[in-house]
mmCIF file with all atom_site columns, C-alpha atoms in Angstrom:
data_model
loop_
_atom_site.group_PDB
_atom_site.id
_atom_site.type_symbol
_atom_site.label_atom_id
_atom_site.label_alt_id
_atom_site.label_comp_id
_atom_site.label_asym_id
_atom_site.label_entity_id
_atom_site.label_seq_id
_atom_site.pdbx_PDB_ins_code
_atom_site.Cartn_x
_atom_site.Cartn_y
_atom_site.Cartn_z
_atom_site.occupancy
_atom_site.B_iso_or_equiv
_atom_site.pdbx_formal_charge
_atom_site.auth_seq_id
_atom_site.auth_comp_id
_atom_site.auth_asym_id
_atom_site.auth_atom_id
_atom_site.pdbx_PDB_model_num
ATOM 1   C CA . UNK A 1 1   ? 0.000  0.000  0.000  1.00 48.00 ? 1051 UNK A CA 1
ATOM 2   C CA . UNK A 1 2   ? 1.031  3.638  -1.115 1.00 68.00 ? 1052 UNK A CA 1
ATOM 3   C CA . UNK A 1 3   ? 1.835  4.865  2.415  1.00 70.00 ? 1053 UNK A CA 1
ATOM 4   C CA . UNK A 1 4   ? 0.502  8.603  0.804  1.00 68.00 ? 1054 UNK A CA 1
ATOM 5   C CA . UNK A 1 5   ? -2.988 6.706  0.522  1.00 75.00 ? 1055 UNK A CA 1
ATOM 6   C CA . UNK A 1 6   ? -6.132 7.747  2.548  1.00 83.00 ? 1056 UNK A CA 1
ATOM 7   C CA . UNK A 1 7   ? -3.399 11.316 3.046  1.00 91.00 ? 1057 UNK A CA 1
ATOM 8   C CA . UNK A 1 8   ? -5.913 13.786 3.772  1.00 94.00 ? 1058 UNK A CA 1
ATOM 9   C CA . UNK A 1 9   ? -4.995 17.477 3.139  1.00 96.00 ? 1059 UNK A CA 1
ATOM 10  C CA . UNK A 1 10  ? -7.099 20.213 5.163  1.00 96.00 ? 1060 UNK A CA 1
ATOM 11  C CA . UNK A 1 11  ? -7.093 23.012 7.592  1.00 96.00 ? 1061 UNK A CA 1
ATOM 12  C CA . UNK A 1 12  ? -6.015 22.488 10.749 1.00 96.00 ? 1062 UNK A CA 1
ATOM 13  C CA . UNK A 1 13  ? -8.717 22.318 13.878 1.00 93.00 ? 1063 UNK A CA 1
ATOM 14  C CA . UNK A 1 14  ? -8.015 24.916 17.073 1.00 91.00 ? 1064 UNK A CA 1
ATOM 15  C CA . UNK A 1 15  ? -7.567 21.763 19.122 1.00 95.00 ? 1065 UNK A CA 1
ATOM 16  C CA . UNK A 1 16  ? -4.488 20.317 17.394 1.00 96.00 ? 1066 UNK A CA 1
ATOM 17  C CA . UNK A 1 17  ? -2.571 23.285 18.022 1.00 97.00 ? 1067 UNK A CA 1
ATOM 18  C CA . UNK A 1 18  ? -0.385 21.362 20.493 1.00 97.00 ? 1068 UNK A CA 1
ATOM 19  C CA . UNK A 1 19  ? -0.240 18.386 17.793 1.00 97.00 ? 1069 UNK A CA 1
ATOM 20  C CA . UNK A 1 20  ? 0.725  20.952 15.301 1.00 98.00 ? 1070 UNK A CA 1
ATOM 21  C CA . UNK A 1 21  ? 3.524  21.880 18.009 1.00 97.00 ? 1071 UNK A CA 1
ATOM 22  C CA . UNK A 1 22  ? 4.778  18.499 18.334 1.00 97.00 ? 1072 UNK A CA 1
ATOM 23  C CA . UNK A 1 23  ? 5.506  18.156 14.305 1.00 97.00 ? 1073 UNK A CA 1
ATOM 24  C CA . UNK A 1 24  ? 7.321  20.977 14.202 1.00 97.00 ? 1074 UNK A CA 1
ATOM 25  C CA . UNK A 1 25  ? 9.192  20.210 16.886 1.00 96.00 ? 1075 UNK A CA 1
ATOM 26  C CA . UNK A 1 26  ? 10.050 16.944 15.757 1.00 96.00 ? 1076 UNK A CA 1
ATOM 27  C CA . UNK A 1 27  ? 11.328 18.404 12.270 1.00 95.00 ? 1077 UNK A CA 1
ATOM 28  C CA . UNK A 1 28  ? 13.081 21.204 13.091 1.00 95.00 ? 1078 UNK A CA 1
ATOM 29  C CA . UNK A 1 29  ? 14.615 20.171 16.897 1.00 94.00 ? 1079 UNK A CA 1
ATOM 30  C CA . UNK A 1 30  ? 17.225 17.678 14.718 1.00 93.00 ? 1080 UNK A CA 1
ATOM 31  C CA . UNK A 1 31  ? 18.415 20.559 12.579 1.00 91.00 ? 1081 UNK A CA 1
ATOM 32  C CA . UNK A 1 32  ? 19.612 22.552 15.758 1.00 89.00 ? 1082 UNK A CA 1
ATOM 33  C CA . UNK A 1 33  ? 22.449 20.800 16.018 1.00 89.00 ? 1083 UNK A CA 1
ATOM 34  C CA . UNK A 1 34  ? 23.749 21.321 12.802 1.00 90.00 ? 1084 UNK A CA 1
ATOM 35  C CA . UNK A 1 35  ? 22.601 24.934 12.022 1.00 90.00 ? 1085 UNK A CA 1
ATOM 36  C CA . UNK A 1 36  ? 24.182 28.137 12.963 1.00 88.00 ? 1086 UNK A CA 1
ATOM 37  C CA . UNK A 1 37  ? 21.458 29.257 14.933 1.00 89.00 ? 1087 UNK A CA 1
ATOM 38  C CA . UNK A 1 38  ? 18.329 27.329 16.483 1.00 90.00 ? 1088 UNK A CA 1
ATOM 39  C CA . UNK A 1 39  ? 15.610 27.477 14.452 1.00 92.00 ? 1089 UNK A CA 1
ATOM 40  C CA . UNK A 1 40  ? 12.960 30.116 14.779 1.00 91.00 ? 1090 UNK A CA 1
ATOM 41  C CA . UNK A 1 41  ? 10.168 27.359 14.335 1.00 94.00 ? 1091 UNK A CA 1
ATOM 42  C CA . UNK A 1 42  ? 10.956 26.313 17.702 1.00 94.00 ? 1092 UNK A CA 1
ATOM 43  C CA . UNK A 1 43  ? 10.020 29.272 19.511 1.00 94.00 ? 1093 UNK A CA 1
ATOM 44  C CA . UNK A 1 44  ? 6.441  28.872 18.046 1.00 96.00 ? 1094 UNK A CA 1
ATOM 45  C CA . UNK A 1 45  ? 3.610  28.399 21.101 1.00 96.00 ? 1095 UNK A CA 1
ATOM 46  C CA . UNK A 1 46  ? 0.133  27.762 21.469 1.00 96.00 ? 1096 UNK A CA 1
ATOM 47  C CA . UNK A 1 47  ? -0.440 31.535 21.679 1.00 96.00 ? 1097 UNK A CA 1
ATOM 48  C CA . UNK A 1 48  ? 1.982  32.191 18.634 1.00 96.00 ? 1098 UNK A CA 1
ATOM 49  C CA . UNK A 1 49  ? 0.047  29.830 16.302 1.00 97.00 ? 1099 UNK A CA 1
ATOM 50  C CA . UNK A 1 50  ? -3.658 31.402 17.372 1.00 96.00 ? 1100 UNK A CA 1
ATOM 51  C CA . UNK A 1 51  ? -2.129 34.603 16.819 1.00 96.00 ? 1101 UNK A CA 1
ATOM 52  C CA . UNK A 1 52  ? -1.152 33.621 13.332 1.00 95.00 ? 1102 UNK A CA 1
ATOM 53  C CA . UNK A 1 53  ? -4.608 32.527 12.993 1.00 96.00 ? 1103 UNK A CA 1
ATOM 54  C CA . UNK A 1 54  ? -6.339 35.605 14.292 1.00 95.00 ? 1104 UNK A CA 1
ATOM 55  C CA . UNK A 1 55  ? -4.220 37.705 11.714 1.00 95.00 ? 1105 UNK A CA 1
ATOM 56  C CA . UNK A 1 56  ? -6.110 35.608 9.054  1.00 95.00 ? 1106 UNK A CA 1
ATOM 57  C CA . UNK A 1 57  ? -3.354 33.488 8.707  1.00 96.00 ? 1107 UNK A CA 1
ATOM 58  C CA . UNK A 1 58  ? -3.864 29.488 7.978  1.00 96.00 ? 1108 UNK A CA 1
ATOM 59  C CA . UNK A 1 59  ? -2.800 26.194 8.918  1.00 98.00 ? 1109 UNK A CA 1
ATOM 60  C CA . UNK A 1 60  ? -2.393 23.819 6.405  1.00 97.00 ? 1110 UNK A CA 1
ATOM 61  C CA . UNK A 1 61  ? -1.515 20.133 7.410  1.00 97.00 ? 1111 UNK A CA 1
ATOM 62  C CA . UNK A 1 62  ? -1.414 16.614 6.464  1.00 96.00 ? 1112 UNK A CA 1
ATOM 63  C CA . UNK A 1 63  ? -3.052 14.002 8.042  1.00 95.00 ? 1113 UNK A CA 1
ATOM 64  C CA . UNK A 1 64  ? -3.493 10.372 8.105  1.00 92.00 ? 1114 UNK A CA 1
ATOM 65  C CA . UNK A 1 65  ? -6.340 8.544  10.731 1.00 88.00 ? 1115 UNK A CA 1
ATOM 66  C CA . UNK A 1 66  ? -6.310 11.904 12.807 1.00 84.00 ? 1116 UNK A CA 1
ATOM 67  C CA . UNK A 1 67  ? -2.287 12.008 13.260 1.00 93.00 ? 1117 UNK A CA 1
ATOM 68  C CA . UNK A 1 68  ? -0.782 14.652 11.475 1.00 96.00 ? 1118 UNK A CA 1
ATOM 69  C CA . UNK A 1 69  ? 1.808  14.070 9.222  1.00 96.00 ? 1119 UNK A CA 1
ATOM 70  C CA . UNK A 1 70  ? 2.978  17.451 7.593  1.00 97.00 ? 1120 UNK A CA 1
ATOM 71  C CA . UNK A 1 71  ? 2.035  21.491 8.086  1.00 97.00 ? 1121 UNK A CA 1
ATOM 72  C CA . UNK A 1 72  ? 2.675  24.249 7.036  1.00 97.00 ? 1122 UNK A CA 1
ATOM 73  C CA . UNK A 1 73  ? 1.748  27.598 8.173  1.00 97.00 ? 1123 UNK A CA 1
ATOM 74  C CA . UNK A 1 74  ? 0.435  30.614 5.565  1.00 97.00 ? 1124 UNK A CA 1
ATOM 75  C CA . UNK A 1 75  ? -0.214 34.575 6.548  1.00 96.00 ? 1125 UNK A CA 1
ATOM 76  C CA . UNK A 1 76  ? -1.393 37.541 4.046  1.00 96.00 ? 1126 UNK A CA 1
ATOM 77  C CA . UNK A 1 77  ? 0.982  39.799 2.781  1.00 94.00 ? 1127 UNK A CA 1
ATOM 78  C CA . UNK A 1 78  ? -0.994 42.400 2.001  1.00 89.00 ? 1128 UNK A CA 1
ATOM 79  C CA . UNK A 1 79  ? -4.563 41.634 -0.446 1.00 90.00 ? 1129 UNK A CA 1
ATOM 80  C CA . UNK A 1 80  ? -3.236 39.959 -3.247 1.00 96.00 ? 1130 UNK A CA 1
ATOM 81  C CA . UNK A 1 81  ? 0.200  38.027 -1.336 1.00 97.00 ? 1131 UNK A CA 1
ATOM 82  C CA . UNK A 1 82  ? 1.096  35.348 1.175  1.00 97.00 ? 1132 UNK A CA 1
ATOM 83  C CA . UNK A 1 83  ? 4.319  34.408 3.206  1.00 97.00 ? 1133 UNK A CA 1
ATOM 84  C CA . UNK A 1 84  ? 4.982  30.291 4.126  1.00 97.00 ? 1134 UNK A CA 1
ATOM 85  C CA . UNK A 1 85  ? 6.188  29.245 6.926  1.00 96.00 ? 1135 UNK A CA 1
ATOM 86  C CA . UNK A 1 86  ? 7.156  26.051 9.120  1.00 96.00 ? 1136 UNK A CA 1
ATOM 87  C CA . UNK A 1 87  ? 7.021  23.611 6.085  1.00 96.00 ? 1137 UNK A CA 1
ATOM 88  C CA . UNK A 1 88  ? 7.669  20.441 7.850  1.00 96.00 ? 1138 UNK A CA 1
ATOM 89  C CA . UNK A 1 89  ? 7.123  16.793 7.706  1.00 96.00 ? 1139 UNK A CA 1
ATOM 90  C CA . UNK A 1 90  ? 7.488  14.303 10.833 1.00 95.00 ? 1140 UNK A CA 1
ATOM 91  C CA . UNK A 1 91  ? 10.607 12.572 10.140 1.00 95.00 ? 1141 UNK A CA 1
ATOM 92  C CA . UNK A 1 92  ? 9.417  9.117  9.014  1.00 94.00 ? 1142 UNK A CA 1
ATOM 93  C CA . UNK A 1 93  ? 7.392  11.016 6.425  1.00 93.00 ? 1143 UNK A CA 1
ATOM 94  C CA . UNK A 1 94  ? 10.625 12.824 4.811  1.00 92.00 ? 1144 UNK A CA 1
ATOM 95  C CA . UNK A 1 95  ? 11.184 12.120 1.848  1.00 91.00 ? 1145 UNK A CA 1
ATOM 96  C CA . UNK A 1 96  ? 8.189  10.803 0.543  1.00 92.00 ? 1146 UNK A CA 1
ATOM 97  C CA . UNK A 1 97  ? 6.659  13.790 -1.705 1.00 92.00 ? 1147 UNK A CA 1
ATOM 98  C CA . UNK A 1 98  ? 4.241  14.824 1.136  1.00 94.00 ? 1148 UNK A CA 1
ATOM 99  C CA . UNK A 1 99  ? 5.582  18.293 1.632  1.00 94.00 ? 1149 UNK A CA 1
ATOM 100 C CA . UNK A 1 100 ? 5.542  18.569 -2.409 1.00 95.00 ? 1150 UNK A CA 1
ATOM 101 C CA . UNK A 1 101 ? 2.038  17.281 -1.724 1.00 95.00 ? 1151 UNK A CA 1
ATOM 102 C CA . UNK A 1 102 ? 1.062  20.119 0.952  1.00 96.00 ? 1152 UNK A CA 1
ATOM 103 C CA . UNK A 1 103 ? 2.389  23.222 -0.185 1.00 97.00 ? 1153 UNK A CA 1
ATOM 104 C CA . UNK A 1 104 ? 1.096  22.553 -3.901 1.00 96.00 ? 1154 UNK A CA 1
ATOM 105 C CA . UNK A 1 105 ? -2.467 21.806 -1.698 1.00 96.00 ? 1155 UNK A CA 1
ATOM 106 C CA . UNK A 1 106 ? -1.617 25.313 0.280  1.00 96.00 ? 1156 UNK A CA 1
ATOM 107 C CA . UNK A 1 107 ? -1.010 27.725 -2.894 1.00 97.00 ? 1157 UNK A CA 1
ATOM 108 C CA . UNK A 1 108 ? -3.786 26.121 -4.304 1.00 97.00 ? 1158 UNK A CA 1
ATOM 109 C CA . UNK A 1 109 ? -6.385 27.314 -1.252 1.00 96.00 ? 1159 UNK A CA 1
ATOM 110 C CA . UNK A 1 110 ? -4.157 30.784 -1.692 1.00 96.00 ? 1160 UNK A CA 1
ATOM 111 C CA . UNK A 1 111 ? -5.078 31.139 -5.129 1.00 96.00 ? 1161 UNK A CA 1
ATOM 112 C CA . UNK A 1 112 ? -8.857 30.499 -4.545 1.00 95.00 ? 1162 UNK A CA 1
ATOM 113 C CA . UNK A 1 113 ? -8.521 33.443 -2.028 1.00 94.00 ? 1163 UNK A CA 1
ATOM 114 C CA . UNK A 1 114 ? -7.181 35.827 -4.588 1.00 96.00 ? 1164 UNK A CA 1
ATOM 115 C CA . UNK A 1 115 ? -3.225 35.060 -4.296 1.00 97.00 ? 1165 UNK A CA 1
ATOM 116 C CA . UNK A 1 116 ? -1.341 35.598 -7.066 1.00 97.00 ? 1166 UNK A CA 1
ATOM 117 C CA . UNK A 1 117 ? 2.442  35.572 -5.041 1.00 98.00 ? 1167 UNK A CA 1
ATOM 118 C CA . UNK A 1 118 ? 3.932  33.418 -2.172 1.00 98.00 ? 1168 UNK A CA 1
ATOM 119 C CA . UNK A 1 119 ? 6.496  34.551 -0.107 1.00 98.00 ? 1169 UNK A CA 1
ATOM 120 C CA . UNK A 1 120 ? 9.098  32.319 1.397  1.00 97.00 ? 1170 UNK A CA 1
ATOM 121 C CA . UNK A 1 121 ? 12.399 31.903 3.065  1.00 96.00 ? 1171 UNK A CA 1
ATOM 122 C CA . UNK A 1 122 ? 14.653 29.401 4.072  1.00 96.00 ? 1172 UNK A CA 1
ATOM 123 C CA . UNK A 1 123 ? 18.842 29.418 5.402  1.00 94.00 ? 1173 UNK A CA 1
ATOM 124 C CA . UNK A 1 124 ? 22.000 29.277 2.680  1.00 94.00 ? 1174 UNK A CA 1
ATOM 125 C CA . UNK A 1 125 ? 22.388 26.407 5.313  1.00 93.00 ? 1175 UNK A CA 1
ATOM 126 C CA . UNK A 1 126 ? 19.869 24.105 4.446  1.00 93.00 ? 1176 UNK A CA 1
ATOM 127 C CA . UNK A 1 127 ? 20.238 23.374 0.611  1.00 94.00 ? 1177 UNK A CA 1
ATOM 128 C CA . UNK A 1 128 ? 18.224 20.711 0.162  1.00 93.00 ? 1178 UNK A CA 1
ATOM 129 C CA . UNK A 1 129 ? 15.781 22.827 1.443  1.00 94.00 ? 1179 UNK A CA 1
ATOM 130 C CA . UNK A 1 130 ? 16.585 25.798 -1.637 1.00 96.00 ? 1180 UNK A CA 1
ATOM 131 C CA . UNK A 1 131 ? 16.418 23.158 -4.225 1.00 96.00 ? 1181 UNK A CA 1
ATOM 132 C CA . UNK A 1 132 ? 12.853 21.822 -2.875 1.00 96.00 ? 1182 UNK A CA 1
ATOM 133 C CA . UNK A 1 133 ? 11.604 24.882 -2.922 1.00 97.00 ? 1183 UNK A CA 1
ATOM 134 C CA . UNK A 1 134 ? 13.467 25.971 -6.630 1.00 98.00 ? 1184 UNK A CA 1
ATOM 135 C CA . UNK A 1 135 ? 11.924 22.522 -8.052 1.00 97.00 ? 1185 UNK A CA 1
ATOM 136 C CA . UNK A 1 136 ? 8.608  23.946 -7.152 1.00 97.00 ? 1186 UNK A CA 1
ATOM 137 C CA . UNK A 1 137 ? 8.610  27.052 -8.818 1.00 98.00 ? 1187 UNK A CA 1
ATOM 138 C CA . UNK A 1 138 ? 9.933  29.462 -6.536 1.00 98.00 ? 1188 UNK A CA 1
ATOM 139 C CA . UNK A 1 139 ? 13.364 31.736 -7.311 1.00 98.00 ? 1189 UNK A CA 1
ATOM 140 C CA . UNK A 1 140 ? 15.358 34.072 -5.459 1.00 98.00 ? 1190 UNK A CA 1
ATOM 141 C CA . UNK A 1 141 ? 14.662 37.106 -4.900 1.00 98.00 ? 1191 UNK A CA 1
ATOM 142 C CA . UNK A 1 142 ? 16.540 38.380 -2.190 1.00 97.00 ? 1192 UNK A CA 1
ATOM 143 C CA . UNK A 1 143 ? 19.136 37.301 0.074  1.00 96.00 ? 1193 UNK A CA 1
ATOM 144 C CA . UNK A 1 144 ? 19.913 38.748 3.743  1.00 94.00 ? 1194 UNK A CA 1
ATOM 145 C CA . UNK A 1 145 ? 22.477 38.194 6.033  1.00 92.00 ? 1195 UNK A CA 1
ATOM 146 C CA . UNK A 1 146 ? 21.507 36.834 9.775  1.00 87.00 ? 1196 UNK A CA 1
ATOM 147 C CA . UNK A 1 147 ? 22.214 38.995 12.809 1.00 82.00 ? 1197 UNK A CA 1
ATOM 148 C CA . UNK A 1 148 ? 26.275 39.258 13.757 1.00 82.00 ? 1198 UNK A CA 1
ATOM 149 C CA . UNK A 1 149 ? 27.845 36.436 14.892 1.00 84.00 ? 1199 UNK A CA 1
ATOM 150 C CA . UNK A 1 150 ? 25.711 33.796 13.031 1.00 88.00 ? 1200 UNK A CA 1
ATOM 151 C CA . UNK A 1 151 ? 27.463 32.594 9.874  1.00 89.00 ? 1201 UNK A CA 1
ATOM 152 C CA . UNK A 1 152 ? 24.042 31.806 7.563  1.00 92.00 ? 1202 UNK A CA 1
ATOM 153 C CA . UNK A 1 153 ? 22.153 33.730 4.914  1.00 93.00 ? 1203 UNK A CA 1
ATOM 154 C CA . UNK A 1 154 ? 18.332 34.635 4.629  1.00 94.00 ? 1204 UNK A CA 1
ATOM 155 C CA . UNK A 1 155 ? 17.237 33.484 1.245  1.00 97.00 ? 1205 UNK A CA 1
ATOM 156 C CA . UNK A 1 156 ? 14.052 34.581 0.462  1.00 97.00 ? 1206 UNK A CA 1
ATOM 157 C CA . UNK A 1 157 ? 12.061 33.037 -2.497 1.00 98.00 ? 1207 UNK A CA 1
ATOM 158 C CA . UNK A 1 158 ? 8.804  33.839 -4.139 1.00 98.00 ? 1208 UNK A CA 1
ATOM 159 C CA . UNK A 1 159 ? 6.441  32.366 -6.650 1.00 98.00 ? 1209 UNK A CA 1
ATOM 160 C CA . UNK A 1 160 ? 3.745  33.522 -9.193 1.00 98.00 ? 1210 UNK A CA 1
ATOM 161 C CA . UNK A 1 161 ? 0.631  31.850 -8.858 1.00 97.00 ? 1211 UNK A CA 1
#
């Protein structure tokens, strides 16, 4: 069996904040060891996320039987653009095509709400995570160096939908 099968792809419900939490979490606490910095991600709280989601931002995740698999996070940018954030998959769902899966799902709910550019960024650090992003459609646009002391660039991608 297709382990992507019965994948459902929705909004995320007020009470899986802490489940949404735990993913991220579990995708981003492994990279802290071999980043510059700790990742941002995990400051994110309870309050953080229904802040997000008060400023009409969205939380996109994938889910399989009720556990969730993969999220990502998506805020305006003003009427017509959106900034992603927190792409992440749990770890024994890397690799698969799920996160391909969930951010083509995310722009696609962007563009019904009258979206026509997504925002993104992600560290000079973390290639993979450039050429993921490139191999969906997104380029460059801008590149900005971290705060002193941390040896890592800001590179900040958009896309046209």
């Amino acid at each position: 069996m297709d382990r992507l099968e019965a994948l459902e792809l929705r909004a995320a419900r007020a009470d899986e904040l802490p489940a949404v939490l735990s993913l991220i979490a579990l995708a981003f606490l492994p990279l802290a060891a071999r980043l510059p910095s700790r990742p941002t991600a995990l400051d994110e709280t309870e309050d953080s996320l229904r802040q997000r989601l008060r400023a009409g931002g969205r939380i996109h995740v994938a889910s399989r039987q009720d556990a969730l698999l993969a999220c990502m996070i998506t805020a305006p940018l003003g009427a017509t653009a959106a900034e992603c954030k927190r792409v992440c998959a749990h770890p024994d769902w890397q690799g698969l095509g799920l996160g391909k899966r969930l951010m083509l799902h995310g722009e696609a709910r962007l563009k019904q709400q009258g979206v026509v550019r997504v925002q993104l960024a992600t560290r000079a650090s973390m290639p993979a995570n450039l050429r993921f992003y490139q191999a969906l459609g997104y380029r460059v646009v801008a590149e900005e160096p971290y705060p002193a002391g941390i040896a890592d660039l800001r590179i900040i991608l958009e896309k046209q939908l």
